[in-house]
Every structure is written in C-alpha cells, then in structure tokens.
Short mmCIF file of C-alpha atoms in Angstrom, two decimals:
data_model
loop_
_atom_site.label_atom_id
_atom_site.label_comp_id
_atom_site.label_asym_id
_atom_site.label_seq_id
_atom_site.Cartn_x
_atom_site.Cartn_y
_atom_site.Cartn_z
CA MET A 1359 -0.04 0.00 -0.02
CA LEU A 1360 1.09 3.55 -0.66
CA ASP A 1361 1.69 5.80 2.29
CA GLN A 1362 -0.98 8.49 1.65
CA GLY A 1363 0.72 10.88 4.08
CA ALA A 1364 4.04 10.93 2.28
CA PRO A 1365 4.91 14.00 0.16
CA PRO A 1366 4.05 13.39 -3.51
CA GLN A 1367 7.68 13.83 -4.72
CA SER A 1368 8.85 11.10 -2.43
CA ARG A 1369 6.69 8.61 -4.27
CA THR A 1370 7.77 9.69 -7.73
CA THR A 1371 11.50 10.43 -7.39
CA SER A 1372 12.81 7.49 -5.37
CA ALA A 1373 15.88 5.88 -6.92
CA PRO A 1374 15.57 2.31 -8.18
CA PRO A 1375 17.26 -0.26 -5.99
CA SER A 1376 20.93 -0.68 -6.66
CA PRO A 1377 21.96 -4.02 -8.21
CA GLY A 1378 23.54 -6.69 -6.09
CA VAL A 1379 27.13 -7.92 -6.45
CA GLY A 1380 26.13 -10.78 -8.62
CA ALA A 1381 24.25 -8.49 -11.02
CA ARG A 1382 27.24 -6.13 -11.20
CA LEU A 1383 29.65 -8.98 -12.03
CA MET A 1384 27.31 -10.18 -14.85
CA ARG A 1385 26.62 -6.74 -16.38
CA ARG A 1386 26.97 -6.83 -20.11
CA LYS A 1387 27.98 -4.15 -22.53
CA PRO A 1388 25.52 -3.76 -25.34
CA VAL A 1389 26.86 -4.67 -28.79
CA GLU A 1390 25.61 -1.40 -30.24
CA ARG A 1391 27.60 0.56 -27.67
CA LEU A 1392 30.71 -1.51 -28.29
CA VAL A 1393 30.56 -0.71 -31.97
CA ALA A 1394 29.59 2.93 -31.51
CA GLU A 1395 32.70 3.47 -29.33
CA GLY A 1396 34.96 1.93 -31.95
CA GLY A 1397 38.11 3.89 -32.44
CA GLN A 1398 37.49 6.35 -29.73
CA GLY A 1399 40.27 6.86 -27.20
CA GLU A 1400 41.53 9.57 -24.75
CA GLY A 1401 42.33 12.63 -26.78
CA GLY A 1402 41.96 11.08 -30.22
CA THR A 1403 40.71 8.25 -32.42
CA LEU A 1404 42.35 5.29 -34.14
CA ARG A 1405 42.63 5.56 -37.87
CA ARG A 1406 40.84 3.14 -40.22
CA SER A 1407 43.56 2.38 -42.82
CA LEU A 1408 43.72 -1.51 -43.04
CA GLY A 1409 42.21 -3.57 -45.86
CA LEU A 1410 41.81 -7.33 -46.31
CA TRP A 1411 45.45 -7.79 -47.52
CA GLN A 1412 46.88 -5.96 -44.52
CA LEU A 1413 44.64 -7.81 -42.07
CA THR A 1414 45.58 -11.15 -43.51
CA MET A 1415 49.24 -10.25 -43.31
CA ILE A 1416 48.79 -9.24 -39.70
CA SER A 1417 47.36 -12.63 -38.88
CA ILE A 1418 50.02 -14.51 -40.84
CA GLY A 1419 52.77 -12.22 -39.43
CA ALA A 1420 51.61 -12.99 -35.83
CA THR A 1421 51.28 -16.73 -36.46
CA LEU A 1422 53.77 -18.04 -39.00
CA GLY A 1423 57.18 -18.51 -37.45
CA THR A 1424 56.51 -18.96 -33.82
CA GLY A 1425 55.99 -22.74 -34.11
CA ILE A 1426 58.35 -23.51 -36.96
CA PHE A 1427 61.28 -21.17 -36.35
CA VAL A 1428 61.13 -21.25 -32.49
CA VAL A 1429 59.08 -24.00 -30.80
CA LEU A 1430 59.69 -26.98 -33.15
CA GLY A 1431 62.83 -27.91 -31.24
CA GLU A 1432 60.80 -27.95 -28.02
CA ALA A 1433 57.89 -30.04 -29.47
CA VAL A 1434 59.77 -32.73 -31.42
CA PRO A 1435 61.29 -34.44 -28.31
CA LYS A 1436 57.77 -34.72 -26.86
CA ALA A 1437 56.08 -36.34 -29.87
CA GLY A 1438 58.88 -37.72 -32.12
CA PRO A 1439 57.99 -37.89 -35.88
CA ALA A 1440 54.34 -37.64 -34.87
CA VAL A 1441 54.94 -33.90 -34.29
CA THR A 1442 53.34 -33.50 -37.79
CA LEU A 1443 50.17 -34.94 -36.28
CA SER A 1444 50.57 -32.62 -33.29
CA PHE A 1445 50.55 -29.70 -35.70
CA VAL A 1446 47.38 -31.01 -37.32
CA ILE A 1447 45.60 -31.47 -33.92
CA ALA A 1448 46.60 -27.99 -32.80
CA GLY A 1449 45.54 -26.58 -36.18
CA LEU A 1450 42.07 -28.34 -35.93
CA THR A 1451 41.72 -26.97 -32.43
CA ALA A 1452 42.49 -23.53 -33.73
CA LEU A 1453 40.10 -24.05 -36.66
CA PHE A 1454 37.04 -24.65 -34.50
CA SER A 1455 37.87 -21.61 -32.44
CA ALA A 1456 38.67 -19.58 -35.65
CA LEU A 1457 35.13 -20.21 -36.91
CA SER A 1458 33.73 -18.73 -33.73
CA TYR A 1459 36.18 -15.77 -33.96
CA ALA A 1460 35.24 -15.14 -37.54
CA GLU A 1461 31.56 -14.86 -36.71
CA LEU A 1462 32.03 -12.63 -33.71
CA ALA A 1463 34.61 -10.47 -35.47
CA GLY A 1464 32.12 -9.75 -38.31
CA THR A 1465 29.31 -9.04 -35.77
CA ILE A 1466 31.29 -7.04 -33.18
CA PRO A 1467 34.15 -5.42 -35.16
CA VAL A 1468 36.13 -3.76 -32.30
CA SER A 1469 39.64 -3.86 -31.02
CA GLY A 1470 39.03 -5.91 -27.89
CA SER A 1471 38.90 -9.24 -29.63
CA SER A 1472 37.56 -12.07 -27.34
CA TYR A 1473 37.52 -9.67 -24.38
CA SER A 1474 34.89 -7.51 -26.05
CA TYR A 1475 32.94 -10.58 -27.25
CA ALA A 1476 32.81 -11.87 -23.65
CA TYR A 1477 31.73 -8.47 -22.39
CA ALA A 1478 28.75 -8.50 -24.71
CA THR A 1479 27.63 -12.01 -23.99
CA LEU A 1480 28.96 -13.39 -20.67
CA GLY A 1481 29.32 -10.29 -18.46
CA GLU A 1482 31.95 -8.09 -17.00
CA LEU A 1483 33.74 -10.54 -14.73
CA ILE A 1484 34.12 -13.19 -17.41
CA ALA A 1485 35.22 -10.40 -19.84
CA TRP A 1486 37.88 -9.33 -17.31
CA ILE A 1487 39.15 -12.92 -16.93
CA CYS A 1488 39.23 -13.27 -20.74
CA GLY A 1489 41.08 -9.98 -21.09
CA TRP A 1490 43.51 -10.94 -18.36
CA CYS A 1491 44.17 -14.15 -20.27
CA LEU A 1492 44.79 -12.16 -23.48
CA VAL A 1493 47.30 -10.11 -21.61
CA LEU A 1494 49.10 -13.40 -20.75
CA GLU A 1495 48.58 -14.67 -24.33
CA TYR A 1496 49.92 -11.69 -26.23
CA GLY A 1497 52.40 -10.23 -23.77
CA VAL A 1498 54.13 -13.46 -22.89
CA SER A 1499 54.18 -14.71 -26.48
CA VAL A 1500 55.97 -11.55 -27.47
CA ALA A 1501 58.60 -12.40 -24.95
CA ALA A 1502 58.81 -16.05 -26.00
CA VAL A 1503 59.32 -15.22 -29.69
CA ALA A 1504 61.88 -12.60 -28.85
CA VAL A 1505 63.91 -15.25 -27.08
CA GLY A 1506 63.92 -17.44 -30.29
CA TRP A 1507 64.92 -14.39 -32.35
CA GLY A 1508 68.08 -14.14 -30.30
CA GLU A 1509 68.95 -17.76 -31.14
CA TYR A 1510 68.75 -17.07 -34.86
CA LEU A 1511 70.62 -13.84 -34.49
CA ASN A 1512 73.55 -15.77 -33.02
CA GLU A 1513 73.35 -18.30 -35.91
CA LEU A 1514 73.51 -15.39 -38.34
CA LEU A 1515 76.48 -13.69 -36.56
CA ASP A 1516 78.38 -16.91 -36.42
CA GLY A 1517 77.89 -17.67 -40.08
CA THR A 1518 78.78 -14.14 -41.29
CA ILE A 1519 81.47 -12.68 -39.08
CA GLY A 1520 82.40 -15.78 -36.96
CA VAL A 1521 81.41 -14.37 -33.61
CA THR A 1522 78.36 -14.85 -31.29
CA ILE A 1523 76.91 -12.90 -28.46
CA PRO A 1524 78.16 -14.46 -25.15
CA ASP A 1525 75.72 -16.62 -23.28
CA ALA A 1526 75.72 -14.14 -20.44
CA LEU A 1527 74.10 -11.62 -22.68
CA SER A 1528 72.08 -13.88 -25.01
CA ALA A 1529 70.37 -16.22 -22.61
CA PRO A 1530 68.04 -15.61 -19.58
CA PRO A 1531 68.80 -16.75 -16.01
CA GLY A 1532 68.24 -20.44 -15.66
CA ASP A 1533 69.54 -21.04 -19.27
CA GLY A 1534 73.12 -20.16 -18.49
CA GLY A 1535 72.87 -16.37 -18.98
CA ILE A 1536 72.32 -13.15 -17.02
CA PHE A 1537 70.25 -11.09 -19.41
CA ASN A 1538 68.90 -11.77 -22.90
CA LEU A 1539 69.94 -8.59 -24.72
CA PRO A 1540 68.83 -9.64 -28.25
CA ALA A 1541 65.34 -10.41 -27.01
CA LEU A 1542 65.09 -6.87 -25.55
CA ILE A 1543 66.41 -5.33 -28.67
CA VAL A 1544 63.90 -6.94 -31.08
CA VAL A 1545 61.00 -5.83 -28.87
CA LEU A 1546 62.29 -2.24 -28.78
CA LEU A 1547 62.57 -2.38 -32.61
CA ALA A 1548 59.06 -3.42 -32.86
CA MET A 1549 57.96 -0.64 -30.57
CA ALA A 1550 59.69 1.88 -32.92
CA PHE A 1551 57.64 0.64 -35.87
CA LEU A 1552 54.34 0.69 -33.86
CA LEU A 1553 54.94 4.27 -32.74
CA GLY A 1554 54.77 5.30 -36.39
CA GLY A 1555 51.08 4.15 -36.70
CA ALA A 1556 49.09 1.11 -37.79
CA LYS A 1557 49.45 1.68 -41.54
CA GLU A 1558 53.23 2.06 -41.52
CA SER A 1559 53.50 -1.01 -39.18
CA ALA A 1560 51.33 -3.03 -41.51
CA ARG A 1561 53.53 -2.18 -44.47
CA ALA A 1562 56.70 -3.22 -42.76
CA ASN A 1563 54.95 -6.42 -41.55
CA THR A 1564 53.87 -7.33 -45.13
CA ILE A 1565 57.45 -7.15 -46.33
CA MET A 1566 58.68 -9.32 -43.46
CA VAL A 1567 55.90 -11.90 -44.02
CA CYS A 1568 56.97 -12.30 -47.64
CA VAL A 1569 60.53 -12.90 -46.54
CA LYS A 1570 59.29 -15.47 -44.00
CA ILE A 1571 57.33 -17.49 -46.53
CA ALA A 1572 60.24 -17.41 -49.00
CA ALA A 1573 62.56 -18.78 -46.22
CA LEU A 1574 60.20 -21.70 -45.46
CA VAL A 1575 59.83 -22.56 -49.09
CA LEU A 1576 63.68 -22.52 -49.41
CA PHE A 1577 64.01 -24.79 -46.40
CA CYS A 1578 61.59 -27.31 -47.90
CA ALA A 1579 63.42 -27.25 -51.27
CA ILE A 1580 66.77 -28.01 -49.61
CA GLY A 1581 65.62 -30.12 -46.58
CA ILE A 1582 63.75 -32.58 -48.82
CA GLN A 1583 67.17 -33.59 -50.31
CA GLY A 1584 68.18 -34.97 -46.92
CA PHE A 1585 64.86 -36.77 -46.32
CA ARG A 1586 65.20 -40.30 -44.88
CA SER A 1587 62.14 -42.49 -44.60
CA GLY A 1588 63.83 -44.40 -41.78
CA ASN A 1589 63.34 -41.29 -39.57
CA TYR A 1590 59.57 -42.14 -39.55
CA GLU A 1591 59.85 -45.88 -38.78
CA HIS A 1592 58.80 -45.32 -35.17
CA PHE A 1593 56.18 -42.70 -35.88
CA MET A 1594 54.70 -42.38 -32.36
CA PRO A 1595 57.50 -43.46 -29.94
CA LEU A 1596 55.97 -41.57 -26.95
CA GLY A 1597 52.38 -42.49 -27.65
CA MET A 1598 49.31 -40.34 -27.93
CA ALA A 1599 50.17 -38.66 -24.65
CA GLY A 1600 53.36 -37.24 -26.35
CA VAL A 1601 51.36 -36.11 -29.34
CA SER A 1602 48.88 -34.35 -27.16
CA ALA A 1603 51.58 -32.76 -25.01
CA ALA A 1604 53.38 -31.51 -28.12
CA GLY A 1605 50.15 -30.37 -29.63
CA ALA A 1606 49.42 -28.26 -26.50
CA THR A 1607 52.80 -26.59 -26.76
CA LEU A 1608 52.45 -26.07 -30.47
CA PHE A 1609 49.12 -24.37 -30.02
CA PHE A 1610 51.34 -21.49 -29.00
CA SER A 1611 52.18 -21.28 -32.68
CA TYR A 1612 48.60 -20.64 -33.73
CA ILE A 1613 47.66 -17.78 -31.57
CA GLY A 1614 48.33 -15.20 -34.19
CA PHE A 1615 45.20 -15.91 -36.36
CA ASP A 1616 43.12 -13.88 -33.90
CA ALA A 1617 45.51 -10.82 -34.25
CA ALA A 1618 43.28 -9.57 -37.07
CA SER A 1619 40.36 -9.27 -34.65
CA THR A 1620 42.31 -6.85 -32.55
CA ALA A 1621 42.47 -4.53 -35.55
CA GLY A 1622 38.75 -4.18 -35.75
CA GLU A 1623 38.78 -0.45 -35.16
CA GLU A 1624 41.48 0.25 -37.70
CA ALA A 1625 40.01 -1.83 -40.58
CA LYS A 1626 38.39 -0.05 -43.50
CA ASN A 1627 35.60 -2.60 -43.75
CA ALA A 1628 35.80 -4.64 -40.59
CA GLN A 1629 32.58 -6.62 -40.86
CA ARG A 1630 33.44 -7.97 -44.27
CA ASP A 1631 37.23 -8.31 -44.04
CA LEU A 1632 37.89 -9.57 -40.51
CA PRO A 1633 36.21 -13.02 -40.97
CA ARG A 1634 38.00 -13.53 -44.31
CA ALA A 1635 41.38 -12.57 -42.95
CA ILE A 1636 41.03 -14.89 -39.98
CA MET A 1637 40.07 -17.97 -41.94
CA LEU A 1638 42.49 -17.33 -44.88
CA SER A 1639 45.53 -16.82 -42.57
CA LEU A 1640 44.84 -19.99 -40.61
CA VAL A 1641 44.59 -22.13 -43.76
CA ILE A 1642 47.86 -20.81 -45.18
CA VAL A 1643 49.75 -21.13 -41.84
CA THR A 1644 48.55 -24.65 -41.04
CA ALA A 1645 49.48 -26.00 -44.50
CA LEU A 1646 53.02 -24.48 -44.21
CA TYR A 1647 53.54 -25.72 -40.61
CA VAL A 1648 52.68 -29.30 -41.55
CA VAL A 1649 54.86 -29.45 -44.69
CA VAL A 1650 57.94 -27.86 -42.99
CA ALA A 1651 57.59 -30.13 -39.87
CA ALA A 1652 57.32 -33.20 -42.13
CA VAL A 1653 60.50 -32.19 -44.00
CA ALA A 1654 62.36 -31.32 -40.81
CA VAL A 1655 61.73 -34.64 -39.14
CA GLY A 1656 62.47 -36.52 -42.38
CA ALA A 1657 65.84 -34.77 -42.61
CA LYS A 1658 66.90 -35.13 -39.03
CA PRO A 1659 66.23 -37.93 -36.47
CA TRP A 1660 63.91 -36.70 -33.82
CA GLN A 1661 66.21 -37.66 -30.94
CA ARG A 1662 68.70 -35.07 -32.24
CA PHE A 1663 66.55 -32.03 -31.95
CA ASN A 1664 67.67 -31.42 -28.36
CA ASP A 1665 65.46 -28.43 -27.72
CA SER A 1666 67.25 -26.30 -30.25
CA GLU A 1667 65.38 -23.01 -30.92
CA ALA A 1668 67.24 -22.63 -34.24
CA ALA A 1669 66.41 -26.14 -35.46
CA LEU A 1670 65.83 -25.26 -39.15
CA ALA A 1671 69.10 -23.58 -39.64
CA ALA A 1672 70.91 -26.52 -38.10
CA ILE A 1673 69.05 -28.92 -40.47
CA MET A 1674 70.12 -26.80 -43.48
CA LYS A 1675 73.74 -27.06 -42.35
CA ASP A 1676 73.51 -30.84 -41.87
CA VAL A 1677 71.89 -31.45 -45.23
CA THR A 1678 74.15 -29.33 -47.38
CA GLY A 1679 77.36 -29.66 -45.39
CA GLN A 1680 77.72 -25.89 -45.85
CA THR A 1681 77.23 -23.01 -43.55
CA PHE A 1682 75.92 -20.71 -46.31
CA TRP A 1683 72.34 -22.03 -46.49
CA GLY A 1684 71.98 -22.25 -42.75
CA THR A 1685 73.25 -18.73 -42.49
CA LEU A 1686 70.85 -17.56 -45.22
CA LEU A 1687 67.88 -19.14 -43.40
CA ALA A 1688 69.02 -17.55 -40.12
CA ALA A 1689 69.00 -14.22 -41.85
CA CYS A 1690 65.49 -14.79 -43.14
CA ALA A 1691 64.38 -15.96 -39.67
CA VAL A 1692 65.86 -12.87 -38.01
CA ILE A 1693 63.61 -10.75 -40.25
CA ALA A 1694 60.68 -13.13 -40.10
CA ILE A 1695 60.43 -13.66 -36.36
CA ALA A 1696 60.65 -9.86 -35.92
CA SER A 1697 57.25 -9.68 -37.74
CA VAL A 1698 55.74 -11.97 -35.07
CA VAL A 1699 57.00 -9.70 -32.33
CA LEU A 1700 55.62 -6.69 -34.25
CA THR A 1701 52.12 -7.98 -34.87
CA VAL A 1702 51.60 -9.74 -31.53
CA LEU A 1703 52.84 -6.63 -29.73
CA TYR A 1704 50.35 -4.65 -31.78
CA GLY A 1705 47.52 -6.95 -30.72
CA GLN A 1706 48.50 -6.61 -27.01
CA THR A 1707 48.33 -2.84 -27.19
CA ARG A 1708 44.89 -2.90 -28.80
CA ILE A 1709 43.49 -5.29 -26.18
CA LEU A 1710 44.63 -3.01 -23.37
CA PHE A 1711 43.27 -0.03 -25.36
CA ALA A 1712 39.79 -1.56 -25.31
CA MET A 1713 40.03 -2.54 -21.58
CA SER A 1714 41.18 0.94 -20.67
CA ARG A 1715 38.33 2.58 -22.58
CA ASP A 1716 35.94 0.51 -20.54
CA GLY A 1717 37.64 1.70 -17.36
CA LEU A 1718 38.97 -1.76 -16.29
CA VAL A 1719 42.65 -0.75 -16.50
CA PRO A 1720 44.24 2.76 -16.13
CA LYS A 1721 43.19 5.29 -18.82
CA VAL A 1722 46.74 5.87 -19.91
CA PHE A 1723 46.44 2.74 -22.17
CA ALA A 1724 43.54 4.46 -24.07
CA ARG A 1725 45.41 7.75 -24.90
CA VAL A 1726 45.75 8.17 -28.63
CA ASP A 1727 48.38 10.39 -30.16
CA PRO A 1728 46.60 12.80 -32.63
CA LYS A 1729 49.55 12.87 -34.96
CA SER A 1730 50.15 9.11 -35.45
CA GLY A 1731 46.62 7.88 -34.54
CA SER A 1732 48.12 5.23 -32.29
CA PRO A 1733 48.18 4.71 -28.50
CA ARG A 1734 51.80 5.76 -27.91
CA ALA A 1735 52.07 5.50 -24.08
CA ASN A 1736 50.34 2.20 -24.23
CA THR A 1737 52.83 0.93 -26.76
CA VAL A 1738 55.85 2.10 -24.80
CA ILE A 1739 54.57 0.59 -21.46
CA VAL A 1740 53.71 -2.74 -23.05
CA SER A 1741 56.99 -2.92 -25.03
CA LEU A 1742 59.17 -2.27 -22.01
CA PHE A 1743 57.32 -4.89 -19.97
CA CYS A 1744 57.54 -7.53 -22.76
CA GLY A 1745 61.19 -6.70 -23.36
CA VAL A 1746 62.23 -7.18 -19.76
CA LEU A 1747 60.19 -10.41 -19.56
CA ALA A 1748 61.91 -11.75 -22.72
CA ALA A 1749 65.29 -10.96 -21.27
CA ALA A 1750 64.68 -12.71 -17.96
CA ILE A 1751 62.48 -15.85 -18.57
CA PRO A 1752 63.37 -19.14 -20.45
CA LEU A 1753 61.60 -19.93 -23.70
CA GLY A 1754 59.86 -23.22 -22.66
CA GLN A 1755 58.13 -21.66 -19.64
CA LEU A 1756 57.02 -18.77 -21.76
CA ALA A 1757 55.56 -20.92 -24.51
CA ASP A 1758 53.53 -23.13 -22.16
CA ALA A 1759 52.18 -20.09 -20.18
CA THR A 1760 51.08 -18.53 -23.47
CA SER A 1761 49.30 -21.71 -24.59
CA ILE A 1762 47.13 -22.03 -21.48
CA GLY A 1763 46.08 -18.34 -21.63
CA THR A 1764 45.24 -18.74 -25.32
CA LEU A 1765 43.26 -21.95 -24.91
CA PHE A 1766 41.24 -20.43 -22.06
CA ALA A 1767 40.37 -17.36 -24.06
CA PHE A 1768 39.51 -19.47 -27.08
CA ALA A 1769 37.17 -21.67 -25.04
CA LEU A 1770 35.29 -18.55 -23.93
CA VAL A 1771 34.86 -17.41 -27.55
CA ASN A 1772 33.22 -20.73 -28.42
CA VAL A 1773 30.78 -20.15 -25.62
CA ALA A 1774 30.21 -16.53 -26.52
CA VAL A 1775 29.18 -17.27 -30.15
CA VAL A 1776 26.44 -19.64 -28.93
CA VAL A 1777 25.21 -17.18 -26.26
CA LEU A 1778 24.99 -14.27 -28.83
CA ARG A 1779 23.09 -16.50 -31.23
CA ARG A 1780 20.53 -17.15 -28.55
CA THR A 1781 20.30 -13.62 -27.03
CA ARG A 1782 20.66 -11.59 -30.28
CA PRO A 1783 19.46 -13.81 -33.16
CA GLU A 1784 18.34 -10.81 -35.21
CA MET A 1785 21.87 -9.27 -35.48
CA ARG A 1786 23.49 -9.05 -38.93
CA ARG A 1787 26.32 -11.59 -39.29
CA THR A 1788 28.62 -11.49 -42.18
CA PHE A 1789 29.91 -14.96 -41.31
CA ARG A 1790 28.08 -17.75 -39.49
CA VAL A 1791 29.66 -20.80 -37.84
CA PRO A 1792 28.18 -23.92 -39.62
CA LEU A 1793 26.34 -26.46 -37.51
CA SER A 1794 26.25 -24.22 -34.49
CA PRO A 1795 26.13 -25.03 -31.59
CA VAL A 1796 27.85 -28.37 -32.45
CA LEU A 1797 31.11 -27.02 -33.89
CA PRO A 1798 31.55 -24.34 -31.08
CA ALA A 1799 30.98 -27.14 -28.53
CA ILE A 1800 33.69 -29.27 -30.18
CA GLY A 1801 36.04 -26.29 -30.23
CA PHE A 1802 35.34 -25.73 -26.48
CA ALA A 1803 36.01 -29.42 -25.68
CA LEU A 1804 39.28 -29.44 -27.60
CA CYS A 1805 40.53 -26.37 -25.83
CA VAL A 1806 39.77 -27.93 -22.46
CA TRP A 1807 41.41 -31.17 -23.50
CA MET A 1808 44.59 -29.49 -24.63
CA MET A 1809 44.69 -27.44 -21.45
CA GLY A 1810 44.64 -30.70 -19.50
CA SER A 1811 47.75 -31.82 -21.44
CA LEU A 1812 49.89 -28.95 -20.05
CA SER A 1813 52.15 -29.53 -17.04
CA ALA A 1814 51.27 -29.02 -13.46
CA VAL A 1815 53.77 -26.18 -13.18
CA THR A 1816 51.99 -24.34 -16.06
CA TRP A 1817 48.66 -24.73 -14.24
CA VAL A 1818 50.19 -23.33 -11.09
CA VAL A 1819 51.58 -20.29 -12.97
CA PHE A 1820 48.13 -19.84 -14.53
CA GLY A 1821 46.39 -20.04 -11.21
CA VAL A 1822 48.64 -17.47 -9.75
CA TRP A 1823 48.09 -15.23 -12.76
CA MET A 1824 44.35 -15.50 -12.45
CA ALA A 1825 44.49 -14.76 -8.69
CA VAL A 1826 46.54 -11.60 -9.35
CA GLY A 1827 44.04 -10.60 -12.03
CA LEU A 1828 41.09 -10.98 -9.74
CA VAL A 1829 42.71 -8.94 -7.04
CA PHE A 1830 43.37 -6.21 -9.52
CA TYR A 1831 39.74 -6.31 -10.94
CA PHE A 1832 38.07 -6.12 -7.48
CA SER A 1833 40.45 -3.46 -6.23
CA TYR A 1834 40.31 -1.33 -9.43
CA GLY A 1835 38.07 -2.26 -12.35
CA TYR A 1836 35.02 -3.41 -10.41
CA ARG A 1837 34.27 0.23 -9.24
CA ARG A 1838 35.96 2.20 -12.05
CA SER A 1839 34.52 0.47 -15.10
CA ARG A 1840 32.28 2.75 -17.21
CA MET A 1841 29.49 0.20 -16.85
CA ALA A 1842 29.73 0.56 -13.06
CA THR A 1843 29.64 4.39 -13.13
CA ALA A 1844 26.65 4.28 -15.55
CA THR A 1845 24.87 1.94 -13.19
CA ALA A 1846 25.64 4.17 -10.21
CA GLU A 1847 24.20 7.22 -11.99
CA THR A 1848 21.00 5.30 -12.88
CA SER A 1849 20.51 3.93 -9.34
CA GLY A 1850 21.45 7.13 -7.53
CA GLU A 1851 24.45 5.59 -5.81
CA PRO A 1852 27.41 7.80 -4.99
CA LEU A 1853 30.04 7.58 -7.74
CA GLU A 1854 33.42 5.99 -7.05
CA GLY A 1855 36.62 6.20 -9.08
CA PRO A 1856 37.68 8.85 -11.61
CA ARG A 1857 34.25 10.16 -12.40
CA ALA A 1858 33.52 10.76 -8.73
CA GLU A 1859 36.51 13.00 -8.47
CA LYS A 1860 35.39 15.35 -11.26
#
C-alpha cells in the first residue's frame, strides 16, 4: 500500500534499487555501444587504414614462425616424428575456435577481440578474466618469440662474421645467462615501428611476411634432399600422450590468427574483411607448418633435436654440409620472427586499449596520439614490460604459459558465439559458424582437452596469474568500469573512481 501521508515527490523520485554484487559482475555491455565506441580513445581516435590484404598479413605475421622457427625444437622431443600430427591437432583446435572468432569479429568489429565478445555475452567478470588471459597470451608470446629471435641472430652472426653474443648476454637466468639482450632489442625495434602508426607498421609487416614465406619454401626445397624415410619408422614413440603434449605446446604457434580481430577499429571494412582474414591466414599457416615439420623430421632424427630454438638452420647445415644455406635461413628468420614480435605486440596494445576505454585498466592505455593515430604511451609501457620479460624468462616456460592463456580465451569465444546467437538472433552476421552449436561445442571441448595436457607447473603459474588478475579487478576495475559508473548514476548511488573526482 502507498503511504498516503508521504509527500508526492517522495513517491515519484525515489531511486531504483541498486543491483547486487552478482548482477554487477554479470553486467553486459550492449553490442551497439561497443561498436559505437569503436576507435574512440583519450584525446583522439584510431585511424581506419587497413584492408583485407593488410589484415591477413597481420594474422600470418603474428602466427607463421612462432611454431616452426622457434618452438619446433621444443615439441619434437615430446612427440617424435608424430609432431606433424601434433601440428594437425593444434591446427584443428584452432580451426574450430577460428570459426567462432570469424563470426564474432564480423558481428562485433572492435579492438577488444575475445575480451569484447565476452563483455557483450557473458558479463563483465568473465570479460575481465578473458582480457587478463589475453594479456598473458599476447604479452608473454611476444617475450617467447623474442627469445627465439636471439637464437637465430647468433646463428647469423656466427655464419657471417664468426662471432656470437656471449651466453651471459644472449640467454636468460636459468639457461646459462644473465640477461637476454637480443630479445630486448627486437621488442624495442618493434615498438619503434608501432609508434609510427598502424598503416606504417602493416607495410613493414607485409614485407617481413613475404621474406618469411620465402625462407620456409627454401628450407623445404633443400631439406627434402636430406629426407630419410627411416626417420619415420617409429612414428609415435611416446604414444598419444606425447602427441597431445606436443600439440598443447604447439598451439602457442597458432595464436596469431586472432590478431586480425584486434584490428577491428582500424580496418576499413571490418565486418566484411575480418572473418575472411582470420580464416585465410589460418589455412595458409597450417599448410606451411605441416609441410615444414614433415620435411624437418624426415631430414633429422627426432632424438637429435635437443630443444634447439634454431632447429631449421641446423638442419640446413646438416643437409648441405655448408654453412651458407643455414646462415641464409638464419638471416630470413631474423627478419621473419621480428614480424611476429611486431604484430603480436600490436595486438596486445589494442587489447589494453579496449580494456582501458571500458575503465577496467588505467586510462593511460587508451590515450591516442593525434599525430600518429596510435596509443603511444600504451605501446611504450607494453613494449618495455615484454622486453624485460623476454630478457629474464626461459623460452619453454613462456611458450606453455602462453598456450594455457590462449586456450582459455578461445574456449570462452566458443561459448560466446552460442550465447550471442540465442540472445541476439536478429543481428546481422557477415559470417556464420556452420552447424552451431555443435562446432563451437567441439572447439570448447578441444581447448579444455589441450589445457589438460599442459604440465602442473604451467597450471600453477596460470592459477597465480588468475589470482593476481582477480585482485586487480576487485580493487580497481569493479568500481571504476564505465558500466559501473553508468549503473551508479542510474541507481542514484554515490560515484566511485575517476568520475566521482570530477
């Protein structure tokens, strides 16, 4: 019953009840709002300058090279000759997730990638967890690839001028060194390109990708001459468990296909070109990986890989008996792996840009330089962090940590595409996952299965990383997110965070 004695205004102006904690954690950001905010940052906007060709090259640049040039030496001892099967399994796992990425990228063409997709479908807490996994995925993979770049740089120096960088300055602690200087240098070089703007960075990346593909074709042409069928006699010496373990490690080499989705706010026609770039890049990369891995194992017994990060250059030397071809491949690899660092670092900065715009991380990451149209402060901070990480942490630990973060984010994307189909069936989709929800369910299951193949140490690192992320979210993002302040204004609650201070 209404209180007849109460003043009339008290019955008409009372604020709606404030949402509970559970509702706050599950608050979703409308798709229309995500798209409308595309490109907007603090003090400027991102420039739309990338077409289908540049987007595809970004995906190939971020993907091709990490598994073949760097992690192959880590994976072969786990699976033996069946490492080719490990590449196929990892590629199929990526394919199912790529289908979901393609649909969501065409529907929600923004820079946040799977973080933004989760925000629109699964709520803020899940979006934060996904974004935190992406920070692990992109940031750590930059460091991991930078470590491998240093290995090939030493091969190049040894073959050309007969000197190498001492272990103390070319290997991290735990691998016989003090500080990995080459790894830091390549990250800083990538930073310099990114500070020039997205279009200039894409142009440099395209050149490096062409060099990379040429190097792998050259390796196959020479390596096939040393092919020995006997190297495949015991195809699966460590069983299916070894194939699965190698596949989980090699999944690290497929993370780049989603890099195009981080360019959603700098693409000229994002809804049309993003799905095409994602699928095209994955097909090209998987085919090259399988062919190169098959030639590599055929040319060198799997027991002799010995965790070498510069495995392909060593095979070229063994087959030809000359240092020239190995040195040439090392030179190509130095250029090619630099493109992985460049494009993955680009993706990391755009993920943080989107999270910052939503208020979940400090706003410095969303500041856009009006002259270059790029988030300069964001780029510098991320580059310095990744460079120091690359200089201090061994490659194997970095690759596995990246894999688990990637698999977790991909699993969420497979869930998000099903949820958005049910909650917003009327939305225009330029690409649709066939046989949904069956294929997204398979993609989700494969991601969970491959996560289970990773070591206990990797799971511990992942658990600690998640715990740190949740502490940061509840102490910062929970109250400062733009969705939180909008809710506070609607419910009449006192504002907290930056907007309360204005």
